[in-house]
Tab-separated table of C-alpha atoms and ligand atoms in Angstrom:
chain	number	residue	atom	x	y	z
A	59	UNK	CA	28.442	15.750	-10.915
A	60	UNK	CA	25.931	18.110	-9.926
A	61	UNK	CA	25.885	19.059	-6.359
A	62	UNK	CA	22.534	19.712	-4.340
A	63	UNK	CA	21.974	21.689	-1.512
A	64	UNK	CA	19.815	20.845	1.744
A	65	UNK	CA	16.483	22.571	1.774
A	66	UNK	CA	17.080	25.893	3.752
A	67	UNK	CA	13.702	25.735	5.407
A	68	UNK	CA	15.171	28.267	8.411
A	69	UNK	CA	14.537	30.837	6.019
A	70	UNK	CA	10.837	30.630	6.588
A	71	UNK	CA	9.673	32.443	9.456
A	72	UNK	CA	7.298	30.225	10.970
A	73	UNK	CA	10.244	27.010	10.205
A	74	UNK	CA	12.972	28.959	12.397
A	75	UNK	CA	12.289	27.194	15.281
A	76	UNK	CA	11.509	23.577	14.375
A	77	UNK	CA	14.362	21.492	14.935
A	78	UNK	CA	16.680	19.598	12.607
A	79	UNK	CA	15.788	16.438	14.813
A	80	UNK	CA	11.682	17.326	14.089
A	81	UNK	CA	12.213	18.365	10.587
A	82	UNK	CA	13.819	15.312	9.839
A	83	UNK	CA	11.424	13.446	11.292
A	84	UNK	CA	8.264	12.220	8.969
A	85	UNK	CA	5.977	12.291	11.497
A	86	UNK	CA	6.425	15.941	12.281
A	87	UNK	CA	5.668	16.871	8.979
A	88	UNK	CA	2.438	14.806	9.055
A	89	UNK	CA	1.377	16.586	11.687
A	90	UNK	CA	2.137	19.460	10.166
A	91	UNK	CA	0.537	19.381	6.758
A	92	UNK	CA	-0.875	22.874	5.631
A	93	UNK	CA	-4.451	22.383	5.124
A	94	UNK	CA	-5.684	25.924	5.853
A	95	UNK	CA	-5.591	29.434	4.670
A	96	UNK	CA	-3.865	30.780	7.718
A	97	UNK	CA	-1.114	28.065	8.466
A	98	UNK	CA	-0.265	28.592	4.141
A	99	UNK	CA	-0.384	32.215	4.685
A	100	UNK	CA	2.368	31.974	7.162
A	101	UNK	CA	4.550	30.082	4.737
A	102	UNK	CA	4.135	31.654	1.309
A	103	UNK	CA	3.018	35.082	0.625
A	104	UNK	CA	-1.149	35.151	-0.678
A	105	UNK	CA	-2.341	38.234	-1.401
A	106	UNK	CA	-6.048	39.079	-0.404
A	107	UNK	CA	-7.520	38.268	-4.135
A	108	UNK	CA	-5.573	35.070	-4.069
A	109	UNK	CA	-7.150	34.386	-0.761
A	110	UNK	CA	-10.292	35.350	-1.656
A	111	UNK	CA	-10.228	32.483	-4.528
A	112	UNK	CA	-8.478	30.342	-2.250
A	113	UNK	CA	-11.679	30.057	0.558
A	114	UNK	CA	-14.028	29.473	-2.639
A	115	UNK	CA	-11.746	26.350	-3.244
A	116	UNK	CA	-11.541	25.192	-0.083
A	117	UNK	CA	-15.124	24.842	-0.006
A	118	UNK	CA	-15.403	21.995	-2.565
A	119	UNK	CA	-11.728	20.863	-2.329
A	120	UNK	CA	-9.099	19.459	0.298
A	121	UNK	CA	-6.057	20.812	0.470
A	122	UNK	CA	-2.492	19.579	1.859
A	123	UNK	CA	0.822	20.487	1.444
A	124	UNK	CA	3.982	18.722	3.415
A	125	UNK	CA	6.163	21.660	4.996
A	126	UNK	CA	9.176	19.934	3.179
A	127	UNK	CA	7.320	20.463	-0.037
A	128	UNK	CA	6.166	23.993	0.793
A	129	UNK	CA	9.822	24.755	1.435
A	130	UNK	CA	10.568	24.122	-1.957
A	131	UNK	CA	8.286	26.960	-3.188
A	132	UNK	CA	9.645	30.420	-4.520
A	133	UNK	CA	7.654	32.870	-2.890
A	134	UNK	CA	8.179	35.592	-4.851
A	135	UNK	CA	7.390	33.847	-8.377
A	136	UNK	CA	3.170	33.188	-8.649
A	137	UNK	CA	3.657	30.489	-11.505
A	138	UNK	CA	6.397	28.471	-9.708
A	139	UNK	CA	5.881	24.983	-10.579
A	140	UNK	CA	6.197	23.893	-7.183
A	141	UNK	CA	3.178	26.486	-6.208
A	142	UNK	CA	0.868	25.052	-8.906
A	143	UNK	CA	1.053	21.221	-7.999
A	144	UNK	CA	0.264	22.520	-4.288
A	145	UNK	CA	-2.137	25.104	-4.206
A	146	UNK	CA	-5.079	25.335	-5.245
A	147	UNK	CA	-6.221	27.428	-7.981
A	148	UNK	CA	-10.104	28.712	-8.904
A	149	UNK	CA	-9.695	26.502	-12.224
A	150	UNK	CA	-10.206	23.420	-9.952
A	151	UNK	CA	-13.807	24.305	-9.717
A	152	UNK	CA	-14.273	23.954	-13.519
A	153	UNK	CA	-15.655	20.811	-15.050
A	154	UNK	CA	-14.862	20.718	-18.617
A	155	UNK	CA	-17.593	18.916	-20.734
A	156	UNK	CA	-15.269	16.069	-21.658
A	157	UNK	CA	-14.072	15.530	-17.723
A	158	UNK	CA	-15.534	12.403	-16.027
A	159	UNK	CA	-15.453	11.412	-12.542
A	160	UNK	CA	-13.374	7.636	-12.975
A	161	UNK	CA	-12.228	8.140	-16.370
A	162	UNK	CA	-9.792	5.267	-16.252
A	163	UNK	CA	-12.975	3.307	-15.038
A	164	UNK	CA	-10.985	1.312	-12.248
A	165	UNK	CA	-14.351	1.323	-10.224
A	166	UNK	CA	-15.777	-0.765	-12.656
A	167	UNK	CA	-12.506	-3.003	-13.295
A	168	UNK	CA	-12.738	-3.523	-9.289
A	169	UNK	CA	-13.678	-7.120	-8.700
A	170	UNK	CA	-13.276	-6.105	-4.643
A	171	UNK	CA	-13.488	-2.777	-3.193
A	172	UNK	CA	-10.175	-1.578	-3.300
A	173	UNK	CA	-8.762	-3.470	-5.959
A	174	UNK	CA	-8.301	-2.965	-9.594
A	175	UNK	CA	-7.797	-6.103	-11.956
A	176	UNK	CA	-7.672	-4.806	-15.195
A	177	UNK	CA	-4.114	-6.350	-17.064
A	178	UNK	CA	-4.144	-10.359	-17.157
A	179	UNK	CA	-1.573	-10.851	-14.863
A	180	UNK	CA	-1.229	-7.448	-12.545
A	181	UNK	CA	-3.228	-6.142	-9.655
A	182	UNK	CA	-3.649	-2.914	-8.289
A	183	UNK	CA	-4.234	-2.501	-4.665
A	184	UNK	CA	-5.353	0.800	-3.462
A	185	UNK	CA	-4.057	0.641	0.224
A	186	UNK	CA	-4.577	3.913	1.982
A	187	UNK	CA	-6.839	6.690	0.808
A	188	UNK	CA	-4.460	9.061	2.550
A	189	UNK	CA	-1.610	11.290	0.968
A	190	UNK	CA	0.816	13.206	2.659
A	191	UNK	CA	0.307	15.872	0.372
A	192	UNK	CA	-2.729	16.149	-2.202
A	193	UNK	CA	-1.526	17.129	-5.838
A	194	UNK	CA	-3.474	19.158	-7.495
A	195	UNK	CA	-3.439	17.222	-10.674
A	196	UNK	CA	-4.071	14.037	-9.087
A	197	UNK	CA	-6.423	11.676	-11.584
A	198	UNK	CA	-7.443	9.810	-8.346
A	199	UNK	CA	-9.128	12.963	-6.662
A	200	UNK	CA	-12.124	11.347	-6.326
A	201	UNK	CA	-11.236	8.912	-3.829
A	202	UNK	CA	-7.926	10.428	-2.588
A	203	UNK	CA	-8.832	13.271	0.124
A	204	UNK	CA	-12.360	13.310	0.472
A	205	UNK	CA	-12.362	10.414	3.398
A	206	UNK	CA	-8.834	10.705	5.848
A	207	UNK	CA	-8.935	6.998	6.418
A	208	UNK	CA	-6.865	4.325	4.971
A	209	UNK	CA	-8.289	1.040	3.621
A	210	UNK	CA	-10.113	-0.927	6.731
A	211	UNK	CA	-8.034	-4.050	7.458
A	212	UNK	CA	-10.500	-6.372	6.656
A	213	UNK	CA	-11.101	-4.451	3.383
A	214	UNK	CA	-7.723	-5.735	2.283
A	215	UNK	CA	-7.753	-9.012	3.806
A	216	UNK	CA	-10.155	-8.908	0.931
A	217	UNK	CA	-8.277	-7.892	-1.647
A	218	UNK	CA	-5.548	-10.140	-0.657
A	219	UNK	CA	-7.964	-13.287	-0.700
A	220	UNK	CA	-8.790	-12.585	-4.305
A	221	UNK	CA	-5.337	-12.246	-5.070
A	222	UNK	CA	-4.531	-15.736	-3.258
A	223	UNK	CA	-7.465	-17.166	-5.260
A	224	UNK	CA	-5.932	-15.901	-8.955
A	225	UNK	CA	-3.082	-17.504	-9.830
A	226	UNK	CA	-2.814	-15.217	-12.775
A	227	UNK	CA	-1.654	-12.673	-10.699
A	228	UNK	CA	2.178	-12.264	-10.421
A	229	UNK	CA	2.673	-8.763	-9.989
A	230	UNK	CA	1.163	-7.436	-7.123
A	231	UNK	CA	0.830	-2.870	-7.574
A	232	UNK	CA	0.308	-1.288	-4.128
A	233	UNK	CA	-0.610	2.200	-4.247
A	234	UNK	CA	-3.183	4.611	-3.400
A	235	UNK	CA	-3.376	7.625	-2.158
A	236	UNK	CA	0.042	7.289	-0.744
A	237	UNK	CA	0.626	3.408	0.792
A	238	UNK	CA	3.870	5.022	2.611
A	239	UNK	CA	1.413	7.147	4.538
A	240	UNK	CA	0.901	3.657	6.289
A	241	UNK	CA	2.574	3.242	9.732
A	242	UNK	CA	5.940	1.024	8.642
A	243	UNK	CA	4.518	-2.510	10.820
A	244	UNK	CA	1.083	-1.907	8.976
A	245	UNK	CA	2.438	-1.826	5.612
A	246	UNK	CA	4.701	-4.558	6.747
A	247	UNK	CA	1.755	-7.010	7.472
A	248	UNK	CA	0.102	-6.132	4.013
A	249	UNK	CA	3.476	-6.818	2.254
A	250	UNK	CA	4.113	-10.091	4.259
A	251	UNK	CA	0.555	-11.647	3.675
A	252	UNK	CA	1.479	-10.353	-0.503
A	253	UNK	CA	4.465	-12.227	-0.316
A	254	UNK	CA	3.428	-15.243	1.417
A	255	UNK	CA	1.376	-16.047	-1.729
A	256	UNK	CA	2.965	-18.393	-4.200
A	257	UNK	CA	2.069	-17.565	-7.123
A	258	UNK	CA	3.007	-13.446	-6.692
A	259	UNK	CA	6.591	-12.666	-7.912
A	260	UNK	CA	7.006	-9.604	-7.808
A	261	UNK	CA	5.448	-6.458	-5.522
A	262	UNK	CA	5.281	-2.693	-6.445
A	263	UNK	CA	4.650	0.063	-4.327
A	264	UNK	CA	3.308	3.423	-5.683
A	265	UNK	CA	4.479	6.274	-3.679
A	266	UNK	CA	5.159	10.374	-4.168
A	267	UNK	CA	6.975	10.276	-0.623
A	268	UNK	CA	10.747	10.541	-2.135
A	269	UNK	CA	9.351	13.458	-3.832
A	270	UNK	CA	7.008	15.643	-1.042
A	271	UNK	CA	8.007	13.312	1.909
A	272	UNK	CA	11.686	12.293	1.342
A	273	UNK	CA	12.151	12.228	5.260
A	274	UNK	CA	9.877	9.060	5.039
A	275	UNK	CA	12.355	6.985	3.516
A	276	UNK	CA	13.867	6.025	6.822
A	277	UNK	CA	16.453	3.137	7.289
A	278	UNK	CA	14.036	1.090	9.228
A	279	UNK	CA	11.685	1.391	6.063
A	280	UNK	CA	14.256	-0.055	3.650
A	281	UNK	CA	15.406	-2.524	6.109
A	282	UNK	CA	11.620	-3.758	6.091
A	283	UNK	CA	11.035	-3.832	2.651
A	284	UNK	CA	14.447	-5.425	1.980
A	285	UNK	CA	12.697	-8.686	3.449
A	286	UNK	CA	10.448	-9.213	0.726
A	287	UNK	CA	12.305	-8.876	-2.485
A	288	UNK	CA	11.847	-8.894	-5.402
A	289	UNK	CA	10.254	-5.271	-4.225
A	290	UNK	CA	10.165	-1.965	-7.020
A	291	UNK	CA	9.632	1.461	-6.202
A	292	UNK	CA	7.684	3.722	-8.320
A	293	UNK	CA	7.542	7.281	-7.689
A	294	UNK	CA	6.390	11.004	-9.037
A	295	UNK	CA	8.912	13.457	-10.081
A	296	UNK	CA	7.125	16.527	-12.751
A	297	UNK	CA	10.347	19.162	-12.602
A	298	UNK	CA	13.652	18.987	-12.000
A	299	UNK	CA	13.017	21.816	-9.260
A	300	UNK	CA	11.467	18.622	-7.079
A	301	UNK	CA	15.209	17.106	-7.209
A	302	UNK	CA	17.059	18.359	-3.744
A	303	UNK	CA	19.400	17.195	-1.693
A	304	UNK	CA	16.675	15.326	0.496
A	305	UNK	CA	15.107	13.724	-2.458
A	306	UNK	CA	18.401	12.346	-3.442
A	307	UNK	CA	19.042	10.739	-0.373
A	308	UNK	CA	15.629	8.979	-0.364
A	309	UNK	CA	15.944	7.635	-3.481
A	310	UNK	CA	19.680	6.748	-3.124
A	311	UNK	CA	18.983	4.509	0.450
A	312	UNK	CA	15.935	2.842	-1.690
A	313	UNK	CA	18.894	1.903	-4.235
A	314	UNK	CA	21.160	0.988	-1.908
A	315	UNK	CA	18.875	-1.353	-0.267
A	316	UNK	CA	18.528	-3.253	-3.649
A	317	UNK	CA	15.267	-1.950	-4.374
A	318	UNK	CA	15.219	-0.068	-7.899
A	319	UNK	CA	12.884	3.248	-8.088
A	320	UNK	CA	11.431	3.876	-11.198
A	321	UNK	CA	9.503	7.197	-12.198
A	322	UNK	CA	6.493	7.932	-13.746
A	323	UNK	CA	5.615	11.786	-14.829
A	324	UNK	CA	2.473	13.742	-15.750
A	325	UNK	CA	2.888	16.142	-18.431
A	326	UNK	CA	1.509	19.430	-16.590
A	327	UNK	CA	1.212	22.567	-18.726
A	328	UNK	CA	2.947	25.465	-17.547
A	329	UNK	CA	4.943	23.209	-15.044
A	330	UNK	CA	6.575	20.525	-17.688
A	331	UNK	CA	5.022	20.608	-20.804
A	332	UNK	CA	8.574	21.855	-22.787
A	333	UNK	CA	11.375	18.960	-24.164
A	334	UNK	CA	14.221	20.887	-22.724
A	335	UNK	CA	12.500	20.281	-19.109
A	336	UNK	CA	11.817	17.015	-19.671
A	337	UNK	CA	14.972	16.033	-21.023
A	338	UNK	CA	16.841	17.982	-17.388
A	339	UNK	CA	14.293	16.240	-15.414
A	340	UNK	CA	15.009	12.871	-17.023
A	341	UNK	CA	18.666	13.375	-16.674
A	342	UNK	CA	18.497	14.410	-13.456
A	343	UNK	CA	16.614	11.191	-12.637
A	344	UNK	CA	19.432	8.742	-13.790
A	345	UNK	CA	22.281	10.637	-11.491
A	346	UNK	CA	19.245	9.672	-8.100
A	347	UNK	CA	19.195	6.490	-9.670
A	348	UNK	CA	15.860	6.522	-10.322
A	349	UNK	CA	15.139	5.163	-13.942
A	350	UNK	CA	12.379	6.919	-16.128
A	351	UNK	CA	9.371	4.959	-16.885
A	352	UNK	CA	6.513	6.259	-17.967
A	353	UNK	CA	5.013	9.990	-18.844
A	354	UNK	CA	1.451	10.122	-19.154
A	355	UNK	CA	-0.663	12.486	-20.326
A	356	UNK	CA	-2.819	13.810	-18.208
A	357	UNK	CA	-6.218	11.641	-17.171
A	358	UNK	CA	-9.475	13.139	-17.926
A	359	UNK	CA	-10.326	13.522	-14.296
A	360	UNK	CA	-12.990	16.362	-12.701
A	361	UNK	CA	-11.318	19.430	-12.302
A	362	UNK	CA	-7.679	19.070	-14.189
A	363	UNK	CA	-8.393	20.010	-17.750
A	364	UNK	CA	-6.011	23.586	-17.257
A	365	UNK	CA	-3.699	21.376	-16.369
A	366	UNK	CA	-3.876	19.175	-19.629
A	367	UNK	CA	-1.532	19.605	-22.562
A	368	UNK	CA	-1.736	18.326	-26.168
A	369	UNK	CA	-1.045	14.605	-26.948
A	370	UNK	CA	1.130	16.174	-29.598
A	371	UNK	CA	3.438	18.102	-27.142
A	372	UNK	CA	4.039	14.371	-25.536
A	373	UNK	CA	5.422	13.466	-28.871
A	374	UNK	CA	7.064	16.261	-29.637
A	375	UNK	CA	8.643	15.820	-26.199
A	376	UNK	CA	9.408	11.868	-27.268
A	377	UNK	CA	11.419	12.954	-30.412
A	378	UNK	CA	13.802	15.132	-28.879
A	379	UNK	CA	14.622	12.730	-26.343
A	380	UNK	CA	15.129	9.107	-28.341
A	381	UNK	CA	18.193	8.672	-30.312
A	382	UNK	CA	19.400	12.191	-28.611
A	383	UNK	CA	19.879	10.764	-25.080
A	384	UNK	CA	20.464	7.581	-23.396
A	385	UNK	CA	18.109	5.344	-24.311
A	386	UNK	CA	17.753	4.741	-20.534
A	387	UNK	CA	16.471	8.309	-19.995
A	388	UNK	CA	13.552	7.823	-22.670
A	389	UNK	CA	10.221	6.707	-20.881
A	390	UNK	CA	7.257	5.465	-22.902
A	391	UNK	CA	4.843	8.113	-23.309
A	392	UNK	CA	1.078	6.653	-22.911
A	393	UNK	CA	-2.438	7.480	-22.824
A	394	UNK	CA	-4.397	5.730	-20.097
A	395	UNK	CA	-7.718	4.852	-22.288
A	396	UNK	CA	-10.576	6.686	-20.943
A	397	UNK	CA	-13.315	3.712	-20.545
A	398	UNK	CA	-10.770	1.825	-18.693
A	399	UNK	CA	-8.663	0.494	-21.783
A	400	UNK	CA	-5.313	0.666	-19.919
A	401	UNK	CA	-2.363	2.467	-21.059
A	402	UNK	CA	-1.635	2.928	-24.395
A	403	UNK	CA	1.883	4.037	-25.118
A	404	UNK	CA	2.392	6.315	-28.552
A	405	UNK	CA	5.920	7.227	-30.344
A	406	UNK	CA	6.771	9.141	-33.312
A	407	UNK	CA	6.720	7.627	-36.398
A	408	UNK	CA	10.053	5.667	-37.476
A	409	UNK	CA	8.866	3.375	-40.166
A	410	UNK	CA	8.257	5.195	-43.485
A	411	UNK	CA	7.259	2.524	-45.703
A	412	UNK	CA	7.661	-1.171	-46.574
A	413	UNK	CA	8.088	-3.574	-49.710
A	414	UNK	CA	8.115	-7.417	-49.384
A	415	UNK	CA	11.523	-7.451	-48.127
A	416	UNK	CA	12.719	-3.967	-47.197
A	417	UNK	CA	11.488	-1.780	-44.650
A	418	UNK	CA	12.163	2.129	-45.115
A	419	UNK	CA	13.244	3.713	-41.547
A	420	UNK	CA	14.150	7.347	-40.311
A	421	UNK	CA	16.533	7.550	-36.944
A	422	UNK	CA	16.423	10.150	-34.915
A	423	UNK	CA	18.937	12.659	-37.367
A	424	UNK	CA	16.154	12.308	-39.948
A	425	UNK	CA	18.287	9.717	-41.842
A	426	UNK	CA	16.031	7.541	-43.650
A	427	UNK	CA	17.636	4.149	-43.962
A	428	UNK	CA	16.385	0.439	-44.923
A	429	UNK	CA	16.399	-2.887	-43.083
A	430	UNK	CA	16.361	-6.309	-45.469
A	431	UNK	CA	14.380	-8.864	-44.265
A	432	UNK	CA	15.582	-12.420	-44.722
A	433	UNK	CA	14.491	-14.599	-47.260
A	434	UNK	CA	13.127	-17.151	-45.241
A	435	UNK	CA	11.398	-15.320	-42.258
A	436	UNK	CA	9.463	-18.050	-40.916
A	437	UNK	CA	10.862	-18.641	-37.371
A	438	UNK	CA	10.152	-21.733	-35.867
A	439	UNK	CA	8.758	-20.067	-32.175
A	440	UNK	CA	6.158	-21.567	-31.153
A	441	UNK	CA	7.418	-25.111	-31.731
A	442	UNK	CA	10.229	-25.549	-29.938
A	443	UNK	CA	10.405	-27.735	-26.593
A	444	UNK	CA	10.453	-24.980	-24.342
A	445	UNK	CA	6.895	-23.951	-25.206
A	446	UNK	CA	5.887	-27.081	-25.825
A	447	UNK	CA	7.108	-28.127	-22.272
A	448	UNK	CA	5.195	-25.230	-20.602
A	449	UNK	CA	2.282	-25.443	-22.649
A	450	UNK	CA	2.512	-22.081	-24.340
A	451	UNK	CA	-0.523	-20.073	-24.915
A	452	UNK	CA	-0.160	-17.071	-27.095
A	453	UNK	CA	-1.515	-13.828	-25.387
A	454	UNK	CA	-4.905	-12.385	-26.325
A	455	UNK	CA	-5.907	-9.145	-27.976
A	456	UNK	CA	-4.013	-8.440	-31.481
A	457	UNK	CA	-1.224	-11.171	-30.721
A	458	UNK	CA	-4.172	-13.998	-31.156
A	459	UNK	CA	-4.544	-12.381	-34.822
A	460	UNK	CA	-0.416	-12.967	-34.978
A	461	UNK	CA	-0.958	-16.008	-33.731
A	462	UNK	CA	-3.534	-17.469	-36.243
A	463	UNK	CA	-5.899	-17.651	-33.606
A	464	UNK	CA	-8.288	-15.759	-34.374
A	465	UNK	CA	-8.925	-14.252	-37.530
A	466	UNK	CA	-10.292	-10.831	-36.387
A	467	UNK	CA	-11.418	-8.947	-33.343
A	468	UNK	CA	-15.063	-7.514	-34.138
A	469	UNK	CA	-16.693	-4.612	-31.596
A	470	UNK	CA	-19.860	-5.980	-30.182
A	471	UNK	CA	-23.229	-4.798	-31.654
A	472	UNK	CA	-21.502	-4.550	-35.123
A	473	UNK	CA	-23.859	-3.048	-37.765
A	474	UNK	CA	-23.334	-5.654	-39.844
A	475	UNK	CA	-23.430	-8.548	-38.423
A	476	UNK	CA	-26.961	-6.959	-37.221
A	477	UNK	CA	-28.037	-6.822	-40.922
A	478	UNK	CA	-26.842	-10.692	-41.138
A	479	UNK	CA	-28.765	-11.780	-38.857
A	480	UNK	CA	-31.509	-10.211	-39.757
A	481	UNK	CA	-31.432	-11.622	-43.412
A	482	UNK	CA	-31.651	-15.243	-42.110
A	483	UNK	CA	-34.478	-15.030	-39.804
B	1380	PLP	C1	-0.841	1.241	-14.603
B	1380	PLP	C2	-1.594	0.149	-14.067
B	1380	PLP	C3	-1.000	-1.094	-13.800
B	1380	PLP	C4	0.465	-1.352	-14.048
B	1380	PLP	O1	0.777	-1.231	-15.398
B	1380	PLP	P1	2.247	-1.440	-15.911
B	1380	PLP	O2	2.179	-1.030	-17.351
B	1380	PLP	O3	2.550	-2.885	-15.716
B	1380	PLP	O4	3.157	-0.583	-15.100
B	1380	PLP	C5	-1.795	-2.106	-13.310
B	1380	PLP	N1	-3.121	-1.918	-13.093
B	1380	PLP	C6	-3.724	-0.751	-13.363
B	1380	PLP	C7	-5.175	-0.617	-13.131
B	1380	PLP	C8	-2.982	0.323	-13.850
B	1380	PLP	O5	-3.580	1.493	-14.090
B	1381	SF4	S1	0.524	11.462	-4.208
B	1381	SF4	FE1	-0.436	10.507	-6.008
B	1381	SF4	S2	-2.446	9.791	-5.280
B	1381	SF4	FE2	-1.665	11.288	-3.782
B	1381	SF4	S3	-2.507	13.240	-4.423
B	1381	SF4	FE3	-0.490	13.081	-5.363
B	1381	SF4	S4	-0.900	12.201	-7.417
B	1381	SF4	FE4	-2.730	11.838	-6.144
């Protein structure tokens, strides 16, 4: 098993007096987020046309970098992938002409301020504007950063209302910003009033603290969130450089407590956009404990686009990973649909053709083998007693055209249905 080391942050100057007790402590590094040119300078090594670029940014955009996470940076190396997620850079500024400002549209899928309803039977709840540190390649820039406030109570006494009054909604996605930024007895009431609701069964939280915060994953955290199980943990690791002794320990007391962490990655070019990365990264991931969920690729947020790679590279990445590695280290790459669509998850091609009865596949080697159906394929779901006792409704979308539902799902405004109507006037 791979060993890590502790963070040596004594090596940097302005670090060689802080404590182990302080450095340990969250709330130290809180207060000591780097949000200016002079407190970064004293850390990492800018040079005066990196500076100069720097102020220009600083202008239009926030910047804030944990010291933990700043610790992590090589000093020497300008592209370290660390560097790019944390500071700035002059491309920021750019707007390419296919950039929007909410491309996921979860403004408009926001039924309350605050809250995002946009799967049947899931909520997001954006908690706390507030990260610890702000990622450069964050989709959510436009409300993360720009006001240092978290959510006003009553704001979410809101939210949770509209939860209590939907039934539909069992899964319950608190996120952000960062929701761990929130004081642990804040969070705690939030949680409680979540879980005091019948019909939720299960609560997420989103948070990148394991990753630029580990020190935030204190005992008395677990211990609280312990209370209201069934609880998951979804977190934010891009390289396998972000794995360190600290962030192991996070994510191994958030195990330990019976509370499973899941990841989900951005594909970043020039910090992760290569298979052999991904694959370390993913490996890496299992030996925390922290199982791989999703990679996206990147949102078309303000700002990002020299971060963006090619859908194809996310496949490419896909096919070197399934069938090669444990299936548990292969996340589901998706698109989040610009227009608010949701995510839409893509694989390589395995299915090369069909007949009546045989389907023609290719595995992973590039063996192309068949499947038989059966004969007689017609199952009998749908009619059994246990749907029938829980009166079974199929979902919507395509499965209502599986179903025999519906017969076909027609855009609004079609041409010619236009024409149609037309005729019989
Ligand atoms: C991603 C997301 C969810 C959760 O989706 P899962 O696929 O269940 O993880 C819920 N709501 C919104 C708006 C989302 O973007
Ligand atoms: S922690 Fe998440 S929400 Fe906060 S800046 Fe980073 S990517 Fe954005």
């Amino acid at each position: 098993m791979k060993e890590y080391k502790k963070v040596n942050y004594r090596k940097i100057h302005c670090y060689k007096t802080v404590s182990k007790k302080d450095w340990h402590d969250w709330h130290w590094h809180i207060r000591n987020v780097i949000r200016d040119i002079p407190s970064l300078k004293k850390v990492v090594p800018i040079d005066k046309a990196e500076e100069n670029r720097l102020e220009k940014c600083l202008c239009k955009l926030r910047m804030g970098i944990t010291p933990y996470y700043a610790s992590l940076i090589d000093p020497q190396y300008k592209r370290c992938v660390i560097r790019m997620q944390a500071i700035p850079s002059i491309n920021e500024l750019y707007n390419a002409p296919d950039d929007y400002e909410d491309p996921l549209q979860e403004d408009v899928d926001s039924p309350v301020p605050g809250l995002t309803h946009r799967y049947p039977d899931r909520v997001l709840l954006l908690a706390s504007h507030i990260c610890s540190m702000y990622c450069r390649h964050c989709t959510r820039r436009r409300l993360v950063g720009d006001r240092d406030k978290h959510l006003p109570e009553k704001q979410i006494n809101t939210c949770i209302n509209y939860i209590r009054q939907h039934k539909e909604v069992r899964d319950v996605l608190i996120s952000g910003g960062d929701p761990l930024t929130l004081e642990d007895n804040y969070l705690e009431d939030i949680i409680k009033k979540i879980r005091d609701i019948e019909h939720v069964e299960i609560i997420r939280i989103g948070t990148r603290m394991p990753v630029v915060l580990p020190f935030r994953i204190t005992a008395s955290l677990t211990r609280m969130l312990k209370k209201y199980q069934p609880i998951y943990i979804n977190t934010h690791f891009n390289h396998p450089k972000e794995i360190t002794f600290e962030s192991k320990e996070a994510c191994e007391r958030l195990a330990d407590s019976g509370i499973p962490v899941a990841n989900q990655t951005v594909l970043l070019r020039d910090v992760n956009d290569c298979p052999p990365i991904i694959k370390k990264l993913m490996h890496e991931l299992l030996m925390i404990r922290v199982r791989p969920y999703y990679i996206y690729q990147c949102d078309l947020s303000k700002g990002i686009s020299h971060f963006r790679t090619s859908i194809t590279k996310g496949l490419e990445i896909i096919e070197n990973l399934q069938g090669h590695t444990s299936g548990m280290a292969v996340p589901t790459f998706v698109v989040d649909a610009p227009g608010g669509g949701g995510k839409i998850p893509l694989m390589p091609n395995h299915m090369i053709s069909q007949s009546d009865r045989r389907f023609a596949l290719r595995n992973y080697e590039g063996v192309i083998t068949t499947y038989t159906q059966p004969e007689n394929v017609f199952s009998n779901c749908g009619h059994c007693h246990i749907c029938d006792d829980r009166n079974y409704k199929p979902s919507g979308g395509i499965a209502k055209l599986l179903s025999g539902e519906k017969l076909n799902l027609e855009p609004k405004g079609l041409e010619r249905r236009k024409r149609l109507r037309r005729k019989k006037r």
